[in-house]
CSV table of C-alpha atoms in Angstrom, one decimal:
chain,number,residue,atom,x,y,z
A,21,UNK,CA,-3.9,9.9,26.3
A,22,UNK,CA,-6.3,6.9,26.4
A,23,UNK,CA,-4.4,3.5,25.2
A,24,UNK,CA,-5.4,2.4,22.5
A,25,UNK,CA,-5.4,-1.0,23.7
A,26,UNK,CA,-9.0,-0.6,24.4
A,27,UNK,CA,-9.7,-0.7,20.3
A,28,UNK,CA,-8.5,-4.3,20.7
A,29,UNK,CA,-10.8,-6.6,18.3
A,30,UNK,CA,-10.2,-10.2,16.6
A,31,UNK,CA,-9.0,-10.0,13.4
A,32,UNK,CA,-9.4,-12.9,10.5
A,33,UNK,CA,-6.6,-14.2,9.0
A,34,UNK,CA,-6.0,-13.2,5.3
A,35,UNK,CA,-8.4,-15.2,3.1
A,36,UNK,CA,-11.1,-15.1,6.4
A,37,UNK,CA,-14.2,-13.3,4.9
A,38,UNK,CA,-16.4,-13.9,7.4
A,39,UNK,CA,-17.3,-10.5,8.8
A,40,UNK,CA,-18.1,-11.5,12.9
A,41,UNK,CA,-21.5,-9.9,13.8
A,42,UNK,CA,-20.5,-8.5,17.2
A,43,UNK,CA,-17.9,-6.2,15.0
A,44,UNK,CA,-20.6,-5.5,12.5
A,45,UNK,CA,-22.9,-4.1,15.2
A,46,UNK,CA,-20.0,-2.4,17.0
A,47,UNK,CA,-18.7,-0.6,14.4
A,48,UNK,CA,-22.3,0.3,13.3
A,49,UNK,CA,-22.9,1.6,16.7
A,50,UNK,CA,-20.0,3.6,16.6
A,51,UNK,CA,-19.0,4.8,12.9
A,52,UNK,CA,-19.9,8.4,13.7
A,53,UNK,CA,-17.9,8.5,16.9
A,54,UNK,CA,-14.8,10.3,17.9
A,55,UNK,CA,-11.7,8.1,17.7
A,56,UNK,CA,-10.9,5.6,20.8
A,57,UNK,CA,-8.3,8.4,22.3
A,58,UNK,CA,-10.7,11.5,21.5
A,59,UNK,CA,-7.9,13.3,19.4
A,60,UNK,CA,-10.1,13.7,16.7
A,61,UNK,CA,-8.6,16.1,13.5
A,62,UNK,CA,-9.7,19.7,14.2
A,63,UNK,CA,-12.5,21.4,12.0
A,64,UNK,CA,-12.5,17.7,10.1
A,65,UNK,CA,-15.7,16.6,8.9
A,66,UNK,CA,-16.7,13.3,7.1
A,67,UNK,CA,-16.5,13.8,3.1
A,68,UNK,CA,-20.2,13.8,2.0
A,69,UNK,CA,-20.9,11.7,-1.5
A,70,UNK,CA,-20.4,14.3,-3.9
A,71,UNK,CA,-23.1,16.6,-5.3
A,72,UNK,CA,-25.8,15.8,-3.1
A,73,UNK,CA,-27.6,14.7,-0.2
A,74,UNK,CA,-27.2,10.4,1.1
A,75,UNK,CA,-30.2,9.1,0.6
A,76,UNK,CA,-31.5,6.0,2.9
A,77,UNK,CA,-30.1,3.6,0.7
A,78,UNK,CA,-26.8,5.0,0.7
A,79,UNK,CA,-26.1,5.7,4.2
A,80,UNK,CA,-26.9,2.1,4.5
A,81,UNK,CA,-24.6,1.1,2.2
A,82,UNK,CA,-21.9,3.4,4.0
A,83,UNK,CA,-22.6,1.5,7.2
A,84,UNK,CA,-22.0,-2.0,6.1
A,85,UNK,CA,-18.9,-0.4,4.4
A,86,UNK,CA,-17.5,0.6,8.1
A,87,UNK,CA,-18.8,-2.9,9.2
A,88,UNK,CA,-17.0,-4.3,6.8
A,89,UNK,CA,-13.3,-2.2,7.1
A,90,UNK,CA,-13.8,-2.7,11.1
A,91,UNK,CA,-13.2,-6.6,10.2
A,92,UNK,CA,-11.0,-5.8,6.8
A,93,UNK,CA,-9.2,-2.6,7.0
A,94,UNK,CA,-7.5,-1.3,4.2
A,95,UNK,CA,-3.8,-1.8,3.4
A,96,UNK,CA,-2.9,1.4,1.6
A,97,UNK,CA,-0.3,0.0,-1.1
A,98,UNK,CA,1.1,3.6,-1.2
A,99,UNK,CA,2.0,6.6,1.2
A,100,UNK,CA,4.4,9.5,0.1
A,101,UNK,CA,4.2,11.0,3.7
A,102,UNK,CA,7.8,10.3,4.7
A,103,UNK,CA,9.0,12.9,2.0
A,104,UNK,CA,6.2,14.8,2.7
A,105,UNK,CA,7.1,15.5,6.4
A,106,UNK,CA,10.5,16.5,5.5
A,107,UNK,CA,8.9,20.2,4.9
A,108,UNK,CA,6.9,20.6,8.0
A,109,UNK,CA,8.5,22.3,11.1
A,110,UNK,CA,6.9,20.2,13.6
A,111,UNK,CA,4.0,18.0,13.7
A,112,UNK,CA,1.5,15.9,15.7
A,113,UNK,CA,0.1,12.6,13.5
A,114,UNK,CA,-1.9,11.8,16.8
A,115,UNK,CA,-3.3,14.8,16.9
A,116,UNK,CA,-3.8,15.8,13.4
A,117,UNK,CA,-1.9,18.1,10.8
A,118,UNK,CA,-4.2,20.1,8.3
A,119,UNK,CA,-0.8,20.5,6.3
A,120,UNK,CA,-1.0,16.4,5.1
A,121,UNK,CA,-3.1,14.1,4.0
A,122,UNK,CA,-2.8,11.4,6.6
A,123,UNK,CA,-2.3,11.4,10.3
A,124,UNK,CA,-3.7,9.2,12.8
A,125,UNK,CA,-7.4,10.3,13.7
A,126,UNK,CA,-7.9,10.1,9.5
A,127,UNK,CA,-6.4,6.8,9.8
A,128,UNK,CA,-8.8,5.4,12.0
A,129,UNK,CA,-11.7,7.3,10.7
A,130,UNK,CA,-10.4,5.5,7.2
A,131,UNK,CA,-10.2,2.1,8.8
A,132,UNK,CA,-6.6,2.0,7.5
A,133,UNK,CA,-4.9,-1.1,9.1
A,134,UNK,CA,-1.4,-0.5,7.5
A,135,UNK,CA,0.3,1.7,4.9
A,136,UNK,CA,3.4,1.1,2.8
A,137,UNK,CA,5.4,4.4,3.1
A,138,UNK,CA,7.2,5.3,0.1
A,139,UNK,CA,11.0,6.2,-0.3
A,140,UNK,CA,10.7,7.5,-3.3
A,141,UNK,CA,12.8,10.3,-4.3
A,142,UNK,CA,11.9,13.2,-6.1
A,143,UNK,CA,12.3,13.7,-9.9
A,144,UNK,CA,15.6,15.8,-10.7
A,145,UNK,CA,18.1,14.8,-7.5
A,146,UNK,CA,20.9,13.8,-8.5
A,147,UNK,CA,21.7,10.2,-9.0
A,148,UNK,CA,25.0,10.3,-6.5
A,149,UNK,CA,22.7,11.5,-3.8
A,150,UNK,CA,20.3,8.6,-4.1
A,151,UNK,CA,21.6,6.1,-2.0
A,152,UNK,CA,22.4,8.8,1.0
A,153,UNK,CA,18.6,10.3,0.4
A,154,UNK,CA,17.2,7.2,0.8
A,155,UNK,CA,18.9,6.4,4.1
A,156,UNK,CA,18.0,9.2,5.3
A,157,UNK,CA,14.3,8.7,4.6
A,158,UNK,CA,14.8,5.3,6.7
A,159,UNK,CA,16.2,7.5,9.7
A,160,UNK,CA,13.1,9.4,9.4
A,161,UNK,CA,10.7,7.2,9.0
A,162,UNK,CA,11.8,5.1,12.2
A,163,UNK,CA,12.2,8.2,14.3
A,164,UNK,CA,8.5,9.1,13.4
A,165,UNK,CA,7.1,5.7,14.3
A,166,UNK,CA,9.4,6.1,17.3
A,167,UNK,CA,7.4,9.2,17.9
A,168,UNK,CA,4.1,7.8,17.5
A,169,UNK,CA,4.1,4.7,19.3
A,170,UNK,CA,0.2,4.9,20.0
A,171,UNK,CA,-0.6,5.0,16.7
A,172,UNK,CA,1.9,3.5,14.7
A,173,UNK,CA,4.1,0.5,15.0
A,174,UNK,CA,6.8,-0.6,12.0
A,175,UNK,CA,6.2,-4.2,10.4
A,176,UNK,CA,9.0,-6.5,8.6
A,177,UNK,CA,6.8,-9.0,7.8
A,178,UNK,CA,3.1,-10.1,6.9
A,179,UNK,CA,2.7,-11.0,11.1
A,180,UNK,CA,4.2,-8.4,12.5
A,181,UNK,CA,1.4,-6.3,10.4
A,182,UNK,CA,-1.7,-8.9,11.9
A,183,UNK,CA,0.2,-7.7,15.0
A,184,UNK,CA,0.4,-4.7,14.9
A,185,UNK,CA,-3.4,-4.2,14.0
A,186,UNK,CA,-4.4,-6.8,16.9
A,187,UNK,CA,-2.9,-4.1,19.4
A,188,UNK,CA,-4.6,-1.2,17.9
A,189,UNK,CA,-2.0,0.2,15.8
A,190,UNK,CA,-1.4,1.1,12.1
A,191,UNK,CA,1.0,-0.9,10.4
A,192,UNK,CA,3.8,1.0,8.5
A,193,UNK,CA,5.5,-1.0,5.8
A,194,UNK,CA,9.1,0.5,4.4
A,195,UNK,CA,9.2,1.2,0.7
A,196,UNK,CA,8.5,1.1,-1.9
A,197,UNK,CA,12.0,3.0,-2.6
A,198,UNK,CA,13.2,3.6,-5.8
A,199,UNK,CA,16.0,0.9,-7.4
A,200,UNK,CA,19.1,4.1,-8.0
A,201,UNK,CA,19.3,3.7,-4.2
A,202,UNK,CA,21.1,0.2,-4.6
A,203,UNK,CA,24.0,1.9,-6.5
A,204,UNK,CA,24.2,-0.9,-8.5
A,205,UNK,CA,25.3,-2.9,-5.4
A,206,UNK,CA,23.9,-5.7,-4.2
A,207,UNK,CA,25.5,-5.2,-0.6
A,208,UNK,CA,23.5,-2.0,-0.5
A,209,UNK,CA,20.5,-4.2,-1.4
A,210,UNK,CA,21.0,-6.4,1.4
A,211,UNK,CA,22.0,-3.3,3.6
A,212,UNK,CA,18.8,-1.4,3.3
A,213,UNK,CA,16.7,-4.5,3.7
A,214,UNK,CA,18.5,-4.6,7.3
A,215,UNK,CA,17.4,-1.8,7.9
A,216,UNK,CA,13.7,-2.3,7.1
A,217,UNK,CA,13.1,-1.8,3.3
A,218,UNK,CA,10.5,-4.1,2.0
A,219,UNK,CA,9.5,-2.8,-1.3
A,220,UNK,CA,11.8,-1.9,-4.3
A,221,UNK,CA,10.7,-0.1,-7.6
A,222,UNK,CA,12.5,-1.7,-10.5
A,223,UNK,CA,12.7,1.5,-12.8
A,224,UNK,CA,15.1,4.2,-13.5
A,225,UNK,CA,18.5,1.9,-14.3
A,226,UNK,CA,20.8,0.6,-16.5
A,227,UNK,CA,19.3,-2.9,-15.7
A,228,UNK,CA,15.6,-2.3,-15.6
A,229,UNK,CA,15.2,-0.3,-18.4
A,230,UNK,CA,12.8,0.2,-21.7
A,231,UNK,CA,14.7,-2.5,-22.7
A,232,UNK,CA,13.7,-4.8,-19.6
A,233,UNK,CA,16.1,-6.7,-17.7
A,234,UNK,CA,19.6,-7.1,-18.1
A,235,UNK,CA,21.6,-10.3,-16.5
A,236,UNK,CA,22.4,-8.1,-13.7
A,237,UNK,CA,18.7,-7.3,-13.2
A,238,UNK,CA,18.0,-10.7,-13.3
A,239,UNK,CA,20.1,-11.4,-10.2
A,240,UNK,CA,18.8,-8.5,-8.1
A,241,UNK,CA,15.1,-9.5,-9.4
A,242,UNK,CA,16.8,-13.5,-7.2
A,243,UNK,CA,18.4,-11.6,-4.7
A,244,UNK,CA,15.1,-10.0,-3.9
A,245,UNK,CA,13.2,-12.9,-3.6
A,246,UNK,CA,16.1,-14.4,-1.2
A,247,UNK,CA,15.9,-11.3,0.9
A,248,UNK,CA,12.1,-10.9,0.8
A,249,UNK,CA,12.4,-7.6,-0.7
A,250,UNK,CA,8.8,-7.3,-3.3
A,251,UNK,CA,9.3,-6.2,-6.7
A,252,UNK,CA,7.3,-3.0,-8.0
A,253,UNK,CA,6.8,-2.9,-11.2
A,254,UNK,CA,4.8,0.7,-11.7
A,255,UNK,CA,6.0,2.4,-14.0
A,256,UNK,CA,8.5,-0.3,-15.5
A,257,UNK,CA,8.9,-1.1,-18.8
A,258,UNK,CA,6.5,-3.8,-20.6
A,259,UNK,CA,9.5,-5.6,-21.1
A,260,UNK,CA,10.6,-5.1,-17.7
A,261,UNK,CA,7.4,-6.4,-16.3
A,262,UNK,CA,7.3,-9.2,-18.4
A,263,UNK,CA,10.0,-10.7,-17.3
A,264,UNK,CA,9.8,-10.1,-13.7
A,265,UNK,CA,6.7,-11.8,-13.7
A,266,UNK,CA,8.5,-14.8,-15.2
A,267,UNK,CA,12.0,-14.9,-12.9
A,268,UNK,CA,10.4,-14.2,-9.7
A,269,UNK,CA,9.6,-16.1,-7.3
A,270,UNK,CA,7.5,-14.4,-4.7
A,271,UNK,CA,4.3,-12.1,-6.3
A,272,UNK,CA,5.1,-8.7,-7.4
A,273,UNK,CA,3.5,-5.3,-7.0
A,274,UNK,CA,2.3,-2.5,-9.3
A,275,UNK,CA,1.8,-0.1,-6.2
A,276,UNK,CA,0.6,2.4,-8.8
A,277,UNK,CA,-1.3,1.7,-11.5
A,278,UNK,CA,-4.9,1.3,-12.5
A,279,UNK,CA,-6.5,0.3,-16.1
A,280,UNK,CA,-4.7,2.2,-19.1
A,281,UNK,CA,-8.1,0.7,-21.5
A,282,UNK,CA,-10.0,3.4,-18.9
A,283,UNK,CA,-7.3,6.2,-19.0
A,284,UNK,CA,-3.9,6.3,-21.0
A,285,UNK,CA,-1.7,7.0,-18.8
A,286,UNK,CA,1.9,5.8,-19.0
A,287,UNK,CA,1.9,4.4,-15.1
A,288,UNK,CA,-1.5,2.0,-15.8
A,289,UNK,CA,-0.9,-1.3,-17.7
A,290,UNK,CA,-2.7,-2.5,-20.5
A,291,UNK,CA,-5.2,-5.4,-20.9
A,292,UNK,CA,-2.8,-8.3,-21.8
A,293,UNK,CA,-0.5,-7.2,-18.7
A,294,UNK,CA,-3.0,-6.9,-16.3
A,295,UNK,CA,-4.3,-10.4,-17.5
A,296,UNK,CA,-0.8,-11.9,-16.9
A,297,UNK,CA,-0.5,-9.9,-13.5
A,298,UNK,CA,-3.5,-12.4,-12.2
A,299,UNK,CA,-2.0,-15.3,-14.2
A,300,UNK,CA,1.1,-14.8,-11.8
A,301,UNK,CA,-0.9,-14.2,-8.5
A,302,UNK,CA,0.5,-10.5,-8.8
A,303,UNK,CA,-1.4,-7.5,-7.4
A,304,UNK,CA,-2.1,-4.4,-9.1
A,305,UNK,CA,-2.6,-1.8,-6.8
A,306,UNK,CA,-5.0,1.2,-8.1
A,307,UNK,CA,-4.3,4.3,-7.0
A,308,UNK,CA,-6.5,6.8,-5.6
A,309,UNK,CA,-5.7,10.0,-8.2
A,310,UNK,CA,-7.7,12.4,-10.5
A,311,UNK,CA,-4.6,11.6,-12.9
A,312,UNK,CA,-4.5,8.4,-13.3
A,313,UNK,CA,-8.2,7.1,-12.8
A,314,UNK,CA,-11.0,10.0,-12.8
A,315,UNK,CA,-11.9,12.9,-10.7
A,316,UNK,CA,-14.7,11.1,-8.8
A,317,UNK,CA,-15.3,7.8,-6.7
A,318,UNK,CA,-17.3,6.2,-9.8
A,319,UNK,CA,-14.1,6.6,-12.0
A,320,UNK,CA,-11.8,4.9,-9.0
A,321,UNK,CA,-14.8,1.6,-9.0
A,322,UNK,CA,-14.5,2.0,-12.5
A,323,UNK,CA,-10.9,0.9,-12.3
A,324,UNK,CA,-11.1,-1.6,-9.9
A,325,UNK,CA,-13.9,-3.0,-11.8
A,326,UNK,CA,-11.9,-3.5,-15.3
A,327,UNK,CA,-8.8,-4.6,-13.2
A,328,UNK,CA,-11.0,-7.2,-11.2
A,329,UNK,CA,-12.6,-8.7,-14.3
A,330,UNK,CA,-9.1,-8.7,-15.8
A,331,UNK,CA,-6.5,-9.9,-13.3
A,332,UNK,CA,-8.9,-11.6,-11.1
A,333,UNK,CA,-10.5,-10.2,-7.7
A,334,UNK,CA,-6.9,-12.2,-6.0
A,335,UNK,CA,-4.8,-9.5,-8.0
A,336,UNK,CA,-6.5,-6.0,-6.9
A,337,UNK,CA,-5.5,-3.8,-4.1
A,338,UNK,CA,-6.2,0.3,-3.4
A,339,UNK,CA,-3.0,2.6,-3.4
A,340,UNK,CA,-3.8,6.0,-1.6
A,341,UNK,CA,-1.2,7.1,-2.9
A,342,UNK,CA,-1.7,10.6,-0.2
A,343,UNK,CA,0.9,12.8,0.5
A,344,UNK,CA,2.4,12.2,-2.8
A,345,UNK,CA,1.7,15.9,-4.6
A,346,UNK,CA,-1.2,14.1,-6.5
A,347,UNK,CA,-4.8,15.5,-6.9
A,348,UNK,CA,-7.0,13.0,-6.0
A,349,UNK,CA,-11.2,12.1,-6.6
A,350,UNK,CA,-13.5,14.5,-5.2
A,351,UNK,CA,-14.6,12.8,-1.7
A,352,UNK,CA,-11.6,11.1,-1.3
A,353,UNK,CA,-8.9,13.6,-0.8
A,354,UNK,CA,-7.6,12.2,2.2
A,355,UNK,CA,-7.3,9.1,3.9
A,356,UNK,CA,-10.1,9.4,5.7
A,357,UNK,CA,-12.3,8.7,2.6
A,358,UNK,CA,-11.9,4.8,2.2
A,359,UNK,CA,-15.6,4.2,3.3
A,360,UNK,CA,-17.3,5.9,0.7
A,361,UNK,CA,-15.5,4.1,-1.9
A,362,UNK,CA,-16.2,0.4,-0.1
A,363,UNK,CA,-19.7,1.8,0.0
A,364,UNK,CA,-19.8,2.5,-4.0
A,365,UNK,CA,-18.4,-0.6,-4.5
A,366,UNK,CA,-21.4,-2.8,-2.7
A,367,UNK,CA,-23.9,-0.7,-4.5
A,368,UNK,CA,-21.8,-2.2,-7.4
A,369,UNK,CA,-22.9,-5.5,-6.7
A,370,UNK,CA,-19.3,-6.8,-5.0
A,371,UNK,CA,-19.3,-9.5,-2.8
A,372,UNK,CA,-18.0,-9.1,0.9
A,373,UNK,CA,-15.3,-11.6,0.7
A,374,UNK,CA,-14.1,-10.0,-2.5
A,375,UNK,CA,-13.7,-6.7,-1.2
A,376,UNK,CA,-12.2,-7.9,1.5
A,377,UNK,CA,-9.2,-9.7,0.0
A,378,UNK,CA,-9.2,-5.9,-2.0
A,379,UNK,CA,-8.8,-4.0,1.5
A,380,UNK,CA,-6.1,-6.6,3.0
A,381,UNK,CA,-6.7,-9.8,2.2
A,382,UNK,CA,-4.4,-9.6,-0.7
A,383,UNK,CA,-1.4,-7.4,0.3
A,384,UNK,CA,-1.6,-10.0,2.9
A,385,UNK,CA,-1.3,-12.4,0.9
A,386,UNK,CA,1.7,-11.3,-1.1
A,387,UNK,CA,3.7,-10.3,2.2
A,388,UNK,CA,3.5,-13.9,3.6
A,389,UNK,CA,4.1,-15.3,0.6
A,390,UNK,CA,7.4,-13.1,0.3
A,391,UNK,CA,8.4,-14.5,3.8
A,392,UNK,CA,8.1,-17.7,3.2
A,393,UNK,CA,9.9,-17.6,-0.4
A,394,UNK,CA,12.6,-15.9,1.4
A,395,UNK,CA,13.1,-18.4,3.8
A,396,UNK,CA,13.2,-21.1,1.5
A,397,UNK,CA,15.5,-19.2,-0.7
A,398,UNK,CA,18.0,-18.4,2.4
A,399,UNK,CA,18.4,-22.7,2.7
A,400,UNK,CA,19.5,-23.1,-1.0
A,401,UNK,CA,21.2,-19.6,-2.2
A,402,UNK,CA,24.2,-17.6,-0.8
A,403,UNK,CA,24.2,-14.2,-0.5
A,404,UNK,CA,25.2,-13.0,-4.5
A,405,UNK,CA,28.5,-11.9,-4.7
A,406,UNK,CA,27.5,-10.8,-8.5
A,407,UNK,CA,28.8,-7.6,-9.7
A,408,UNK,CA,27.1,-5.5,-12.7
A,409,UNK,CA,31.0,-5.3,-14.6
A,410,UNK,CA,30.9,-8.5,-14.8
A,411,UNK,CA,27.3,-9.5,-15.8
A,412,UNK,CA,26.8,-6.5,-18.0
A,413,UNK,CA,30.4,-5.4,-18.5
């Protein structure tokens, strides 16, 4: 198989927006190629805009979109493909697998330059079974990077990620996993962010609860931020939310939510949040489902629009969320599909730079940011030896 190697390209820094015009003509040149290592999905075809023939106009606009993901690609704030692969027999992600949303030749065809792989646990296990399912969704997920090493390459930090992508790989990010897995222990805490967990969602407990944060909450919400473990706050409690915006230190995530003034659904946050998400250099993460923000790619730009205006064009990421069980917008069903929103979005009027902090520039942002909050933490604060008995007790 060809190495991958020969995709090398210079890629800007976070918070660089200037596209380089040698990758603008390259990718151009090249957007309707085969990927570099010729494994391209079987009986695939690129999603056409819905509905009708592309006009001129818009296959112009789709070919500064791959210009501009060649530079910027996306940083998918959401993957559910580690559960998903649990039901498959055998599969190839280089290849391609007709039975998923995401392998390998979609991720390049999607210019996606790194994913963050859920551990999320499906509704109705039992609680005593969370922290073992989780661990074993770690042993998975390294044995499948293990098993793709051409396409795929795990990241533990913001440069590990710019890494990864400088040698032609897709960065995979562990979590976000869901908080039952700590047990209420903070030595598990520390023990699955050994073993790669990045992301935590801070629902579904005694101490992040309708009722927001209790003092124990509070010191896994600083134990976090010591460890460089983000907070995600889909889903949470307004309460919660509130007050992890205040404690923490580092930015936190919503790695699934999009506008609830645009469509009520209990995952989206309201106006007044979403303002306060920008106000705290958060990031809201809009995910790409029929549920939660329309059936088509108009509805999806309609979301990042409101959440944009709202939070601030710092604040707003994309969430695939594929492989999840979700229905998602007609001509984006799979991961392959990124371009055609980009391209709605410059028809839209949105400036380069601007999407480009939305593709990477942003989650980039927040990971380095979560590094080097950690490391300052790590030179004032102990490891907690806190217990909930005695906080909440």
């Amino acid at each position: 198989m060809a190495d991958l190697q020969d995709e090398l390209r210079s890629l800007p820094e976070a918070g660089d927006h200037e596209t380089q015009d040698e990758t603008q003509d390259e990718t151009q040149d090249g957007a309707k190629d085969e990927t570099q290592d010729g494994a391209h999905h079987a009986t695939r075809e690129a999603p056409r805009a819905p509905g009708r023939p592309q006009a001129p106009a818009e296959a112009d606009d789709l070919d500064r979109a791959r210009a501009l993901l060649g530079a910027h690609p996306v940083a998918d704030g959401y993957s559910g493909l580690p559960w998903a692969l649990r039901h498959l027999p055998c599969y190839d992600l280089q290849l391609g697998e007709s039975a998923i949303d995401t392998d390998v030749p979609r991720l390049r065809e999607g210019h996606v330059g790194a994913l963050l792989w859920s551990l999320h646990l499906p509704e109705g296990l039992a609680a005593a079974r969370a922290v073992g399912a989780t661990l074993e969704q770690l042993d998975l997920v390294r044995s499948v990077i293990a098993a793709h090493p051409e396409g795929l390459r795990l990241a533990l930090s913001a440069g590990q990620v710019i890494d990864a992508r400088h040698c032609g790989r897709v960065a995979v990010v562990l979590g976000p996993a869901t908080a039952a897995a700590l047990d209420d222990s903070l030595g598990i805490l520390r023990a699955l962010h050994s073993l790669g967990l990045r992301v935590l969602t801070l629902t579904g407990t005694s101490w992040a609860s309708e009722a927001g944060l209790t003092r124990f909450g509070e010191e896994v919400v600083r134990e976090m931020n010591r460890l460089g473990v983000l907070a995600d706050l889909s889903g949470a409690s307004d309460a919660t939310v509130r007050r992890a915006l205040t404690l923490s230190k580092t930015p936190v995530l919503c790695t699934r939510s999009a506008a609830r003034a645009l469509r009520p659904h209990p995952d989206n946050l309201p106006d007044d949040l979403l303002a306060e998400l920008g106000a705290a250099k958060g990031l809201c993460l809009v995910p790409l489902t029929a549920e939660q923000t329309g059936p088509s790619v108009r509805d999806v730009a309609d979301h990042l629009d409101h959440v944009r205006a709202l939070a601030g064009p710092d604040s707003v990421g994309l969430s695939g969320t594929y492989d999840s069980g979700a229905a998602h917008p007609q001509g984006l069903a799979d991961a392959s599909g990124y371009p055609y929103l980009i391209a709605e979005l410059l028809r839209r009027g949105w400036p380069e730079p601007e999407i480009a902090l939305l593709t990477w520039g942003n989650i980039q942002r927040v990971l380095r940011s979560a590094d080097f909050a950690a490391r300052a933490a790590q030179e004032r604060r102990e490891p907690s030896t806190a217990h909930i008995a005695h906080l909440d007790g």
